Structures are given as structure tokens and as C-alpha cells.
Amino acid sequence: MCKGAVCDNCSKRTWFGCGAHVPSVMDSIPKNEWCDCDPKTEKNGTEYPPMGELIVLLMLNELTDVLQVA
């Protein structure tokens, strides 16, 4: 399963996971917020950002949990 993440290099939005669910993660995020780094991941003819790092995903998930509690 893929989840949203933040790029370790440019701090923009990307994804992390198996790669099968990239469109379902990224298509709801405005393209101007997508990571611009290479290499791109292609799914169904659309180029998506490269996979993010696990450590950044964990930090994003913790922040989301904190914001939901507040």
C-alpha cells in the first residue's frame, strides 16, 4: 500500500510504498506541490515523483496524528 510522503531533497510531496497505488496517493495533491526530483515514476502514462524515504514518511504520519488530536 502506498502513502503520502515528503521528499528528503526538495521537501515537496511524494509517495512511499509498493508503487501500485501511486495515482491514488498523488492525484489528489496539486501538481505544483509535487516533488520535482528525478527519476520520475510512470504509471498509466503519467509521470509521478520518485518514491520518498521511509524516515520522512514516518515524520509526516506523526505530524498528521498530532494535528488530528488538536
JSON list of C-alpha atoms in Angstrom, two decimals:
[
{"chain": "A", "resi": 1, "resn": "MET", "atom": "CA", "xyz": [0.00, 0.00, 0.00]},
{"chain": "A", "resi": 2, "resn": "CYS", "atom": "CA", "xyz": [1.31, 3.48, -0.85]},
{"chain": "A", "resi": 3, "resn": "LYS", "atom": "CA", "xyz": [1.10, 6.51, 1.41]},
{"chain": "A", "resi": 4, "resn": "GLY", "atom": "CA", "xyz": [1.92, 10.20, 1.11]},
{"chain": "A", "resi": 5, "resn": "ALA", "atom": "CA", "xyz": [5.43, 11.34, 2.00]},
{"chain": "A", "resi": 6, "resn": "VAL", "atom": "CA", "xyz": [7.67, 14.40, 1.78]},
{"chain": "A", "resi": 7, "resn": "CYS", "atom": "CA", "xyz": [10.78, 14.39, -0.42]},
{"chain": "A", "resi": 8, "resn": "ASP", "atom": "CA", "xyz": [14.00, 14.36, 1.58]},
{"chain": "A", "resi": 9, "resn": "ASN", "atom": "CA", "xyz": [15.71, 16.57, -1.05]},
{"chain": "A", "resi": 10, "resn": "CYS", "atom": "CA", "xyz": [13.18, 19.26, -2.07]},
{"chain": "A", "resi": 11, "resn": "SER", "atom": "CA", "xyz": [10.62, 18.98, 0.79]},
{"chain": "A", "resi": 12, "resn": "LYS", "atom": "CA", "xyz": [7.72, 18.68, -1.65]},
{"chain": "A", "resi": 13, "resn": "ARG", "atom": "CA", "xyz": [5.07, 15.96, -1.68]},
{"chain": "A", "resi": 14, "resn": "THR", "atom": "CA", "xyz": [5.76, 12.44, -2.94]},
{"chain": "A", "resi": 15, "resn": "TRP", "atom": "CA", "xyz": [4.78, 8.87, -2.06]},
{"chain": "A", "resi": 16, "resn": "PHE", "atom": "CA", "xyz": [6.20, 5.79, -0.34]},
{"chain": "A", "resi": 17, "resn": "GLY", "atom": "CA", "xyz": [5.24, 2.13, -0.60]},
{"chain": "A", "resi": 18, "resn": "CYS", "atom": "CA", "xyz": [4.80, -0.71, -3.05]},
{"chain": "A", "resi": 19, "resn": "GLY", "atom": "CA", "xyz": [4.26, 1.51, -6.11]},
{"chain": "A", "resi": 20, "resn": "ALA", "atom": "CA", "xyz": [0.90, 0.03, -7.11]},
{"chain": "A", "resi": 21, "resn": "HIS", "atom": "CA", "xyz": [-1.16, 2.86, -5.57]},
{"chain": "A", "resi": 22, "resn": "VAL", "atom": "CA", "xyz": [0.86, 5.92, -6.64]},
{"chain": "A", "resi": 23, "resn": "PRO", "atom": "CA", "xyz": [-2.01, 7.52, -8.63]},
{"chain": "A", "resi": 24, "resn": "SER", "atom": "CA", "xyz": [-4.45, 7.16, -5.72]},
{"chain": "A", "resi": 25, "resn": "VAL", "atom": "CA", "xyz": [-1.96, 8.95, -3.44]},
{"chain": "A", "resi": 26, "resn": "MET", "atom": "CA", "xyz": [-0.71, 11.66, -5.79]},
{"chain": "A", "resi": 27, "resn": "ASP", "atom": "CA", "xyz": [-3.74, 12.56, -7.93]},
{"chain": "A", "resi": 28, "resn": "SER", "atom": "CA", "xyz": [-5.43, 14.42, -5.06]},
{"chain": "A", "resi": 29, "resn": "ILE", "atom": "CA", "xyz": [-2.34, 16.61, -4.49]},
{"chain": "A", "resi": 30, "resn": "PRO", "atom": "CA", "xyz": [-1.96, 19.73, -6.69]},
{"chain": "A", "resi": 31, "resn": "LYS", "atom": "CA", "xyz": [0.91, 19.20, -9.17]},
{"chain": "A", "resi": 32, "resn": "ASN", "atom": "CA", "xyz": [2.65, 22.40, -8.05]},
{"chain": "A", "resi": 33, "resn": "GLU", "atom": "CA", "xyz": [3.15, 20.67, -4.67]},
{"chain": "A", "resi": 34, "resn": "TRP", "atom": "CA", "xyz": [4.71, 17.52, -6.21]},
{"chain": "A", "resi": 35, "resn": "CYS", "atom": "CA", "xyz": [8.39, 16.73, -5.78]},
{"chain": "A", "resi": 36, "resn": "ASP", "atom": "CA", "xyz": [10.40, 17.76, -8.87]},
{"chain": "A", "resi": 37, "resn": "CYS", "atom": "CA", "xyz": [13.30, 15.35, -8.31]},
{"chain": "A", "resi": 38, "resn": "ASP", "atom": "CA", "xyz": [14.37, 12.57, -10.69]},
{"chain": "A", "resi": 39, "resn": "PRO", "atom": "CA", "xyz": [13.98, 9.77, -11.59]},
{"chain": "A", "resi": 40, "resn": "LYS", "atom": "CA", "xyz": [10.23, 10.00, -12.18]},
{"chain": "A", "resi": 41, "resn": "THR", "atom": "CA", "xyz": [7.85, 7.05, -11.74]},
{"chain": "A", "resi": 42, "resn": "GLU", "atom": "CA", "xyz": [5.49, 6.40, -14.66]},
{"chain": "A", "resi": 43, "resn": "LYS", "atom": "CA", "xyz": [2.03, 4.92, -14.08]},
{"chain": "A", "resi": 44, "resn": "ASN", "atom": "CA", "xyz": [-0.67, 4.74, -16.77]},
{"chain": "A", "resi": 45, "resn": "GLY", "atom": "CA", "xyz": [1.15, 7.29, -18.95]},
{"chain": "A", "resi": 46, "resn": "THR", "atom": "CA", "xyz": [1.55, 9.87, -16.17]},
{"chain": "A", "resi": 47, "resn": "GLU", "atom": "CA", "xyz": [4.89, 10.81, -14.62]},
{"chain": "A", "resi": 48, "resn": "TYR", "atom": "CA", "xyz": [4.87, 10.91, -10.82]},
{"chain": "A", "resi": 49, "resn": "PRO", "atom": "CA", "xyz": [7.61, 11.92, -8.37]},
{"chain": "A", "resi": 50, "resn": "PRO", "atom": "CA", "xyz": [10.16, 9.34, -7.23]},
{"chain": "A", "resi": 51, "resn": "MET", "atom": "CA", "xyz": [9.46, 7.29, -4.11]},
{"chain": "A", "resi": 52, "resn": "GLY", "atom": "CA", "xyz": [10.23, 9.13, -0.85]},
{"chain": "A", "resi": 53, "resn": "GLU", "atom": "CA", "xyz": [12.26, 7.92, 2.09]},
{"chain": "A", "resi": 54, "resn": "LEU", "atom": "CA", "xyz": [10.68, 5.95, 4.94]},
{"chain": "A", "resi": 55, "resn": "ILE", "atom": "CA", "xyz": [12.00, 8.27, 7.67]},
{"chain": "A", "resi": 56, "resn": "VAL", "atom": "CA", "xyz": [10.24, 11.26, 6.12]},
{"chain": "A", "resi": 57, "resn": "LEU", "atom": "CA", "xyz": [7.02, 9.23, 5.80]},
{"chain": "A", "resi": 58, "resn": "LEU", "atom": "CA", "xyz": [7.14, 8.38, 9.49]},
{"chain": "A", "resi": 59, "resn": "MET", "atom": "CA", "xyz": [7.62, 12.05, 10.41]},
{"chain": "A", "resi": 60, "resn": "LEU", "atom": "CA", "xyz": [4.67, 13.06, 8.19]},
{"chain": "A", "resi": 61, "resn": "ASN", "atom": "CA", "xyz": [2.45, 10.41, 9.78]},
{"chain": "A", "resi": 62, "resn": "GLU", "atom": "CA", "xyz": [3.37, 11.61, 13.28]},
{"chain": "A", "resi": 63, "resn": "LEU", "atom": "CA", "xyz": [2.55, 15.21, 12.33]},
{"chain": "A", "resi": 64, "resn": "THR", "atom": "CA", "xyz": [-0.80, 14.13, 10.88]},
{"chain": "A", "resi": 65, "resn": "ASP", "atom": "CA", "xyz": [-1.62, 12.28, 14.12]},
{"chain": "A", "resi": 66, "resn": "VAL", "atom": "CA", "xyz": [-0.78, 15.37, 16.19]},
{"chain": "A", "resi": 67, "resn": "LEU", "atom": "CA", "xyz": [-2.92, 17.65, 14.01]},
{"chain": "A", "resi": 68, "resn": "GLN", "atom": "CA", "xyz": [-5.90, 15.29, 14.24]},
{"chain": "A", "resi": 69, "resn": "VAL", "atom": "CA", "xyz": [-5.74, 15.29, 18.05]},
{"chain": "A", "resi": 70, "resn": "ALA", "atom": "CA", "xyz": [-5.51, 19.11, 18.30]}
]
